[in-house]
Tab-separated table of C-alpha atoms in Angstrom:
chain	number	residue	atom	x	y	z
A	1	MET	CA	207.906	-2.843	-3.064
A	2	LYS	CA	204.772	-4.432	-1.467
A	3	ASN	CA	204.630	-8.061	-2.533
A	4	TYR	CA	200.937	-8.393	-4.000
A	5	SER	CA	199.143	-11.756	-3.691
A	6	GLN	CA	197.398	-13.249	-6.544
A	7	GLU	CA	193.957	-12.405	-5.200
A	8	GLU	CA	195.055	-8.868	-4.869
A	9	LEU	CA	196.257	-8.716	-8.340
A	10	LYS	CA	193.010	-10.375	-9.847
A	11	LYS	CA	190.975	-7.409	-8.281
A	12	ILE	CA	193.259	-5.233	-9.924
A	13	TYR	CA	193.206	-6.517	-13.346
A	14	LYS	CA	189.280	-7.116	-12.827
A	15	ALA	CA	188.929	-3.485	-12.032
A	16	ARG	CA	190.751	-2.561	-15.288
A	17	ARG	CA	188.797	-4.664	-17.327
A	18	GLN	CA	185.483	-3.716	-15.891
A	19	LYS	CA	186.274	0.070	-16.772
A	20	LEU	CA	186.786	-1.172	-20.385
A	21	PHE	CA	183.770	-3.421	-20.598
A	22	ALA	CA	181.557	-0.417	-19.367
A	23	TYR	CA	182.892	1.799	-21.966
A	24	MET	CA	182.490	-0.817	-24.749
A	25	LYS	CA	178.707	-1.597	-23.560
A	26	GLU	CA	177.935	2.379	-23.485
A	27	HIS	CA	179.191	2.899	-26.920
A	28	GLY	CA	177.689	-0.196	-28.513
A	29	ILE	CA	180.880	-2.145	-29.150
A	30	THR	CA	180.166	-5.850	-29.146
A	31	ALA	CA	183.861	-6.922	-28.855
A	32	ALA	CA	187.353	-5.726	-29.443
A	33	VAL	CA	190.757	-7.070	-30.297
A	34	PHE	CA	194.335	-6.047	-28.798
A	35	GLU	CA	197.283	-7.213	-30.704
A	36	ASP	CA	200.948	-7.556	-29.394
A	37	CYS	CA	203.170	-8.590	-31.958
A	38	GLU	CA	206.213	-7.898	-33.775
A	39	GLU	CA	204.560	-5.657	-36.397
A	40	ARG	CA	202.067	-4.004	-33.764
A	41	ARG	CA	203.195	-3.696	-30.262
A	42	ASP	CA	200.067	-2.727	-28.130
A	43	VAL	CA	201.017	-2.767	-24.366
A	44	ALA	CA	197.343	-2.877	-23.709
A	45	VAL	CA	197.498	-6.760	-23.627
A	46	ARG	CA	199.844	-6.487	-20.770
A	47	TYR	CA	197.885	-3.953	-19.069
A	48	PHE	CA	194.446	-6.104	-18.942
A	49	THR	CA	196.157	-9.607	-18.889
A	50	GLY	CA	199.604	-9.206	-16.977
A	51	HIS	CA	200.887	-11.243	-20.069
A	52	PRO	CA	204.365	-9.405	-21.278
A	53	SER	CA	204.637	-9.840	-25.006
A	54	ASP	CA	203.213	-11.714	-28.190
A	55	ALA	CA	199.631	-12.269	-27.569
A	56	LEU	CA	196.022	-11.474	-29.027
A	57	TRP	CA	193.433	-10.348	-26.121
A	58	ILE	CA	189.903	-10.723	-27.258
A	59	CYS	CA	187.273	-9.131	-25.161
A	60	SER	CA	183.528	-8.395	-25.214
A	61	SER	CA	181.253	-5.904	-23.565
A	62	ASP	CA	179.623	-8.449	-21.454
A	63	GLY	CA	182.774	-9.418	-19.842
A	64	LYS	CA	183.978	-12.637	-21.943
A	65	ASN	CA	187.475	-12.618	-22.774
A	66	ALA	CA	190.535	-14.614	-23.964
A	67	LEU	CA	193.994	-14.271	-24.201
A	68	VAL	CA	195.944	-16.271	-27.261
A	69	PRO	CA	199.496	-16.034	-26.609
A	70	TRP	CA	202.468	-16.870	-29.009
A	71	ASP	CA	204.144	-18.789	-25.717
A	72	GLU	CA	201.633	-20.824	-23.750
A	73	ASN	CA	203.757	-21.534	-20.873
A	74	LEU	CA	204.865	-17.938	-20.258
A	75	ALA	CA	201.218	-17.006	-20.342
A	76	LYS	CA	200.441	-19.688	-17.453
A	77	GLU	CA	203.195	-18.321	-15.531
A	78	ARG	CA	202.460	-14.628	-16.095
A	79	ALA	CA	198.663	-13.811	-17.095
A	80	VAL	CA	196.255	-13.141	-14.558
A	81	ASP	CA	192.890	-14.560	-14.152
A	82	VAL	CA	192.164	-15.079	-17.911
A	83	LYS	CA	191.324	-18.004	-20.301
A	84	ILE	CA	194.509	-19.228	-22.447
A	85	ILE	CA	193.674	-20.566	-25.597
A	86	PRO	CA	196.895	-21.826	-27.326
A	87	TYR	CA	198.195	-19.867	-30.452
A	88	ASN	CA	198.233	-22.751	-32.824
A	89	LYS	CA	194.533	-23.963	-32.104
A	90	TYR	CA	193.373	-22.111	-35.067
A	91	GLY	CA	196.353	-22.495	-37.533
A	92	ARG	CA	198.006	-19.535	-36.195
A	93	GLU	CA	196.013	-17.302	-38.278
A	94	ASN	CA	194.884	-14.092	-36.305
A	95	THR	CA	191.629	-13.323	-38.137
A	96	ARG	CA	190.417	-16.715	-37.980
A	97	THR	CA	191.597	-17.096	-34.447
A	98	VAL	CA	189.652	-13.823	-33.379
A	99	HIS	CA	186.550	-15.164	-35.146
A	100	GLU	CA	186.406	-18.649	-33.683
A	101	VAL	CA	186.984	-17.385	-30.332
A	102	LEU	CA	184.235	-14.819	-30.499
A	103	LYS	CA	181.942	-18.058	-31.607
A	104	THR	CA	182.618	-19.602	-28.497
A	105	PHE	CA	181.391	-16.360	-26.593
A	106	LYS	CA	177.948	-16.788	-27.965
A	107	LEU	CA	177.196	-12.905	-28.298
A	108	LYS	CA	173.672	-12.011	-29.031
A	109	ASP	CA	173.973	-8.427	-29.434
A	110	LYS	CA	174.595	-6.139	-32.850
A	111	LEU	CA	177.998	-7.824	-33.826
A	112	LYS	CA	180.370	-4.818	-33.838
A	113	LEU	CA	184.077	-5.832	-33.820
A	114	GLU	CA	186.588	-2.897	-33.066
A	115	LEU	CA	190.114	-3.179	-34.257
A	116	ASP	CA	193.368	-0.948	-33.316
A	117	PRO	CA	193.052	2.300	-35.341
A	118	SER	CA	196.563	1.882	-36.374
A	119	SER	CA	195.804	-1.308	-38.178
A	120	PRO	CA	196.931	-1.637	-41.737
A	121	TYR	CA	194.280	-1.515	-44.427
A	122	PRO	CA	195.170	-5.154	-45.768
A	123	LEU	CA	194.309	-6.290	-42.365
A	124	PHE	CA	191.163	-4.724	-41.929
A	125	LEU	CA	190.436	-6.091	-45.290
A	126	GLU	CA	191.152	-9.590	-43.879
A	127	TYR	CA	189.001	-9.271	-41.012
A	128	LEU	CA	185.989	-7.936	-43.588
A	129	ASN	CA	186.539	-11.282	-45.435
A	130	GLU	CA	186.752	-13.572	-42.676
A	131	MET	CA	183.895	-12.300	-40.436
A	132	GLU	CA	181.012	-11.460	-42.747
A	133	GLU	CA	178.324	-11.237	-40.130
A	134	TRP	CA	180.435	-8.558	-38.213
A	135	ASP	CA	180.606	-5.030	-38.474
A	136	ILE	CA	184.414	-4.370	-38.251
A	137	LEU	CA	185.272	-1.037	-37.116
A	138	CYS	CA	188.749	0.708	-37.506
A	139	ARG	CA	188.904	4.299	-36.601
A	140	HIS	CA	189.889	7.230	-34.500
A	141	ASN	CA	188.004	7.692	-30.998
A	142	SER	CA	187.894	4.180	-30.550
A	143	VAL	CA	188.044	1.798	-27.584
A	144	HIS	CA	191.705	1.691	-27.986
A	145	ASP	CA	192.012	5.350	-27.912
A	146	PHE	CA	189.805	5.300	-24.583
A	147	VAL	CA	192.228	2.962	-23.142
A	148	VAL	CA	195.273	5.054	-24.174
A	149	SER	CA	193.669	7.697	-21.800
A	150	MET	CA	192.436	4.949	-19.338
A	151	ARG	CA	196.153	4.254	-18.632
A	152	ALA	CA	197.245	8.004	-18.149
A	153	CYS	CA	196.130	7.628	-14.509
A	154	LYS	CA	197.899	4.738	-12.589
A	155	ASP	CA	196.520	2.385	-10.216
A	156	GLU	CA	198.117	1.397	-6.862
A	157	TYR	CA	200.027	-1.459	-8.483
A	158	GLU	CA	201.174	0.849	-11.292
A	159	ILE	CA	202.404	3.458	-9.110
A	160	GLU	CA	204.266	0.920	-6.792
A	161	CYS	CA	206.065	-0.668	-10.058
A	162	THR	CA	206.752	2.556	-11.200
A	163	LYS	CA	208.371	3.933	-7.762
A	164	GLU	CA	210.602	0.790	-7.883
A	165	ALA	CA	211.804	1.212	-11.308
A	166	ALA	CA	212.342	4.965	-10.018
A	167	ARG	CA	214.174	3.546	-6.798
A	168	ILE	CA	216.658	1.180	-8.969
A	169	GLY	CA	217.289	4.169	-11.462
A	170	ASP	CA	218.389	6.411	-8.339
A	171	LEU	CA	220.939	3.525	-6.982
A	172	ILE	CA	222.216	3.334	-10.329
A	173	ILE	CA	223.024	7.167	-10.556
A	174	ASP	CA	224.572	6.862	-7.265
A	175	LYS	CA	226.720	4.214	-8.465
A	176	ILE	CA	227.585	6.149	-11.782
A	177	GLU	CA	228.607	9.195	-9.610
A	178	GLN	CA	230.907	6.840	-7.794
A	179	GLY	CA	232.301	5.622	-10.955
A	180	ILE	CA	232.968	9.392	-12.224
A	181	ASP	CA	234.934	9.863	-8.896
A	182	ASP	CA	236.923	6.584	-8.870
A	183	ASN	CA	237.759	6.757	-12.760
A	184	SER	CA	236.036	3.416	-13.479
A	185	ILE	CA	233.707	5.294	-16.030
A	186	LYS	CA	235.796	7.036	-18.587
A	187	THR	CA	233.408	6.669	-21.744
A	188	GLU	CA	229.815	6.643	-23.047
A	189	THR	CA	230.102	3.052	-23.436
A	190	ASP	CA	231.267	2.373	-19.974
A	191	VAL	CA	228.230	4.360	-18.270
A	192	ALA	CA	225.652	2.914	-20.709
A	193	LEU	CA	226.864	-0.982	-20.025
A	194	LEU	CA	226.858	-0.301	-16.359
A	195	ILE	CA	223.422	0.775	-16.435
A	196	GLU	CA	222.608	-2.578	-18.475
A	197	ARG	CA	224.135	-4.654	-15.632
A	198	GLU	CA	222.903	-2.770	-12.542
A	199	LEU	CA	219.292	-2.820	-13.687
A	200	ARG	CA	219.231	-6.535	-14.182
A	201	VAL	CA	221.193	-7.261	-10.684
A	202	HIS	CA	218.117	-5.134	-9.117
A	203	GLY	CA	215.468	-7.286	-11.018
A	204	CYS	CA	214.395	-5.092	-13.623
A	205	GLU	CA	213.561	-6.273	-17.212
A	206	ARG	CA	215.490	-4.098	-19.350
A	207	THR	CA	216.218	-0.403	-20.054
A	208	GLY	CA	212.944	1.553	-21.127
A	209	PHE	CA	214.422	2.882	-24.385
A	210	ASP	CA	218.265	3.060	-25.802
A	211	THR	CA	220.361	4.499	-23.419
A	212	LEU	CA	221.345	8.179	-24.603
A	213	ALA	CA	225.001	8.820	-23.071
A	214	ALA	CA	226.554	11.969	-24.799
A	215	GLY	CA	229.883	13.466	-23.928
A	216	PRO	CA	230.683	16.793	-24.686
A	217	SER	CA	231.402	16.785	-28.209
A	218	ARG	CA	227.898	15.114	-28.620
A	219	SER	CA	225.641	16.816	-25.861
A	220	PHE	CA	224.174	19.637	-28.262
A	221	ALA	CA	221.780	16.860	-29.632
A	222	ILE	CA	218.409	16.495	-27.892
A	223	HIS	CA	218.396	12.680	-28.519
A	224	ALA	CA	222.635	11.921	-29.494
A	225	PHE	CA	222.708	9.667	-32.507
A	226	PRO	CA	224.125	7.112	-32.007
A	227	GLY	CA	222.960	6.328	-28.413
A	228	TYR	CA	226.637	5.927	-27.076
A	229	THR	CA	230.189	5.693	-28.655
A	230	SER	CA	233.528	5.006	-27.350
A	231	ALA	CA	233.924	8.889	-26.573
A	232	PRO	CA	234.907	10.611	-23.213
A	233	TRP	CA	232.043	10.651	-20.710
A	234	PRO	CA	232.177	12.687	-18.851
A	235	GLY	CA	234.681	15.028	-20.334
A	236	LYS	CA	235.340	18.833	-19.837
A	237	GLY	CA	232.105	20.589	-20.697
A	238	LEU	CA	228.532	19.396	-20.434
A	239	SER	CA	227.835	15.567	-20.604
A	240	ILE	CA	224.047	14.473	-20.735
A	241	LEU	CA	223.195	10.798	-19.598
A	242	ASP	CA	219.135	9.936	-20.383
A	243	PHE	CA	217.999	6.476	-19.331
A	244	GLY	CA	215.172	4.674	-17.945
A	245	VAL	CA	214.914	0.892	-16.338
A	246	VAL	CA	211.723	-1.258	-16.610
A	247	PHE	CA	210.402	-3.227	-13.406
A	248	GLU	CA	207.530	-5.561	-14.012
A	249	GLY	CA	206.832	-3.492	-17.479
A	250	TYR	CA	206.667	0.084	-15.985
A	251	THR	CA	209.606	2.455	-16.790
A	252	SER	CA	211.289	4.905	-15.017
A	253	ASP	CA	212.868	8.096	-17.215
A	254	THR	CA	215.824	10.406	-15.807
A	255	THR	CA	218.286	12.440	-17.206
A	256	VAL	CA	221.325	13.735	-15.630
A	257	THR	CA	223.907	16.310	-16.694
A	258	VAL	CA	227.527	15.994	-15.812
A	259	VAL	CA	229.310	19.635	-15.411
A	260	LYS	CA	232.996	19.524	-15.624
A	261	ASP	CA	235.376	22.184	-15.831
A	262	ALA	CA	232.520	24.128	-17.476
A	263	THR	CA	232.731	27.772	-18.962
A	264	GLU	CA	230.646	30.729	-17.515
A	265	GLU	CA	228.174	30.483	-20.648
A	266	GLN	CA	228.055	26.602	-20.070
A	267	LYS	CA	227.038	27.170	-16.476
A	268	LYS	CA	224.585	29.863	-17.425
A	269	LEU	CA	222.673	27.037	-19.661
A	270	VAL	CA	222.748	24.970	-16.665
A	271	GLU	CA	221.102	27.509	-14.296
A	272	LEU	CA	218.499	28.095	-16.549
A	273	VAL	CA	217.740	24.608	-16.888
A	274	LYS	CA	217.476	24.363	-13.054
A	275	LYS	CA	215.159	27.656	-12.830
A	276	ALA	CA	212.934	26.179	-15.257
A	277	ALA	CA	212.407	23.067	-13.432
A	278	GLU	CA	212.058	24.996	-10.182
A	279	GLU	CA	209.229	27.191	-11.711
A	280	ALA	CA	207.494	24.430	-13.510
A	281	LEU	CA	207.219	21.963	-10.582
A	282	PRO	CA	204.636	23.623	-8.581
A	283	PHE	CA	202.213	23.742	-11.538
A	284	TYR	CA	202.420	19.703	-11.581
A	285	LYS	CA	199.312	19.418	-9.370
A	286	PRO	CA	195.849	18.042	-9.957
A	287	GLY	CA	193.145	20.396	-11.618
A	288	GLU	CA	195.733	22.409	-13.230
A	289	GLN	CA	196.096	23.022	-16.820
A	290	ILE	CA	199.068	20.935	-18.239
A	291	LYS	CA	200.158	23.750	-20.554
A	292	ILE	CA	200.810	26.230	-17.676
A	293	ALA	CA	203.691	24.174	-16.575
A	294	ALA	CA	205.123	24.363	-19.791
A	295	LEU	CA	204.770	27.701	-20.347
A	296	ALA	CA	206.186	28.462	-16.814
A	297	ALA	CA	209.337	26.711	-17.919
A	298	ASP	CA	209.357	28.353	-21.640
A	299	GLY	CA	209.148	31.965	-19.764
A	300	VAL	CA	212.330	31.361	-18.174
A	301	PHE	CA	213.867	30.459	-21.141
A	302	GLU	CA	212.467	33.408	-23.285
A	303	ARG	CA	213.468	35.931	-20.637
A	304	ALA	CA	217.113	34.766	-21.253
A	305	LYS	CA	216.658	34.791	-25.091
A	306	ARG	CA	216.657	30.999	-25.197
A	307	LYS	CA	214.310	28.356	-26.417
A	308	MET	CA	213.780	24.693	-25.483
A	309	PRO	CA	213.307	22.613	-28.681
A	310	HIS	CA	210.984	19.932	-27.214
A	311	THR	CA	207.953	19.541	-24.971
A	312	LEU	CA	208.717	19.939	-21.193
A	313	GLY	CA	207.452	16.365	-20.406
A	314	HIS	CA	205.069	13.270	-20.992
A	315	GLY	CA	203.407	10.825	-19.251
A	316	ILE	CA	205.172	7.248	-18.609
A	317	GLY	CA	203.892	4.029	-17.793
A	318	LEU	CA	204.038	0.499	-19.727
A	319	GLU	CA	205.505	2.812	-22.515
A	320	ILE	CA	207.873	5.239	-22.286
A	321	HIS	CA	206.153	8.006	-24.239
A	322	GLU	CA	202.278	8.209	-22.763
A	323	PHE	CA	199.459	10.629	-22.745
A	324	PRO	CA	199.665	13.433	-21.582
A	325	ARG	CA	202.509	15.641	-23.172
A	326	VAL	CA	203.406	18.420	-21.328
A	327	SER	CA	203.315	21.255	-23.944
A	328	PRO	CA	202.361	24.556	-24.414
A	329	LYS	CA	200.223	23.549	-27.180
A	330	GLN	CA	198.041	21.473	-24.977
A	331	THR	CA	194.357	21.930	-25.207
A	332	PRO	CA	193.200	23.728	-22.240
A	333	GLU	CA	190.877	20.976	-20.802
A	334	VAL	CA	193.599	18.588	-20.297
A	335	MET	CA	194.853	18.893	-16.860
A	336	PHE	CA	196.819	16.944	-14.507
A	337	GLU	CA	194.940	14.311	-12.591
A	338	PRO	CA	195.885	12.164	-9.570
A	339	GLY	CA	197.809	9.153	-10.667
A	340	MET	CA	199.358	10.501	-13.514
A	341	ILE	CA	203.254	9.904	-13.919
A	342	VAL	CA	204.788	12.504	-15.816
A	343	THR	CA	208.404	13.735	-16.445
A	344	LEU	CA	209.472	16.922	-15.855
A	345	GLU	CA	212.662	17.545	-18.342
A	346	PRO	CA	213.701	21.121	-19.332
A	347	GLY	CA	216.560	21.343	-21.669
A	348	LEU	CA	218.826	23.497	-23.561
A	349	TYR	CA	221.168	22.505	-26.225
A	350	ASP	CA	223.964	24.782	-27.942
A	351	THR	CA	226.060	23.561	-31.089
A	352	SER	CA	229.100	25.555	-29.452
A	353	LEU	CA	228.440	24.943	-25.759
A	354	GLY	CA	226.838	21.622	-25.702
A	355	GLY	CA	223.569	20.553	-23.890
A	356	VAL	CA	222.263	20.323	-20.596
A	357	ARG	CA	218.890	18.568	-19.581
A	358	LEU	CA	217.570	17.516	-16.237
A	359	GLU	CA	214.920	15.133	-16.145
A	360	ASN	CA	212.637	13.759	-13.216
A	361	ASP	CA	209.411	11.699	-12.771
A	362	VAL	CA	206.675	13.411	-11.166
A	363	LEU	CA	203.552	11.559	-9.608
A	364	ILE	CA	200.305	13.711	-9.390
A	365	THR	CA	198.666	13.173	-6.000
A	366	GLU	CA	195.367	14.136	-4.627
A	367	THR	CA	196.900	17.180	-3.073
A	368	GLY	CA	199.871	18.044	-5.066
A	369	ASN	CA	202.845	16.070	-6.654
A	370	GLU	CA	205.526	13.727	-5.444
A	371	VAL	CA	209.055	13.724	-7.242
A	372	ILE	CA	209.784	9.926	-7.354
A	373	THR	CA	213.189	10.138	-9.095
A	374	HIS	CA	216.371	11.750	-7.927
A	375	SER	CA	218.103	12.908	-11.097
A	376	ARG	CA	220.577	16.011	-10.551
A	377	ILE	CA	223.219	17.908	-12.027
A	378	ILE	CA	226.453	16.322	-10.994
A	379	TYR	CA	229.259	19.027	-10.568
A	380	ARG	CA	233.016	17.997	-11.020
């Protein structure tokens, strides 16, 4: 991955913030608060500041902003071009902190503060009591919703980070295949722990979600529960492995299926899933209605009198599930746009035959798409 200088990163984060500030000014929002805490995780804090977790980020439409981190030392190390205010400066009380920080901004416009629409009602009341001179907003179609849509199209740095996560995920898949061949991987736990070890060897932060390793006895579930056990993996039949790795906050998301001594009926499931992926991929292109790709995959299954019980894909980034969803129910105006990174993951699940899913991550480019992961069906 390219080594970004501090100055380059400052430009990237500044561009993100300016886009937000312009939206706020256009819609008459004086200030907004973004909160990343145990009760309410909002990756927008990291998106706008670079700080990885546990902080308030407070901003105003005229470009003033401040980060209030729980770990000041970490913030000084990781945050990019932002004023840092110690969390204990205002008694560790979030509403008071927001109020006091906004006073230092010396804002003169009509005072409107927007909270995340997921904020609980008691917290909303706390803001009303603390900030009587402010109009407190907590609603849908908010600044926070705008940020969700804004994050759907990745900038250069985000694409580079996701590609690095994808590259490392590919290396892990190769190692898993070797482990199947040399018999060092025998159980679901073996493969899950290999992923945990290898991602850290290669500089990743964590898995993007709890790894799902399901041998033939459990692969009928879309998301096996629990995520992995001591059951054989892979075994005779269909075994699924769904995992992602996180590099600098950005996750990959891939699923491989291992086909071992499969029956003819099981092989038919596999071929249907492969065909659905092949027929849907050409519709992953800029300006195409997202629902068309989903309908293409569904059509493959319908002709075989099968039905996929989940959507064809979803956006990935700082979160494992981001906008947009690749679904036949998606509204016609939602289209693929350059910079989106979206999964393509057709799957079929049968309680008697087991399950098969093939998932890769697709970058929408100016002219088409680039499949940035290399997940596959592994035959043994």
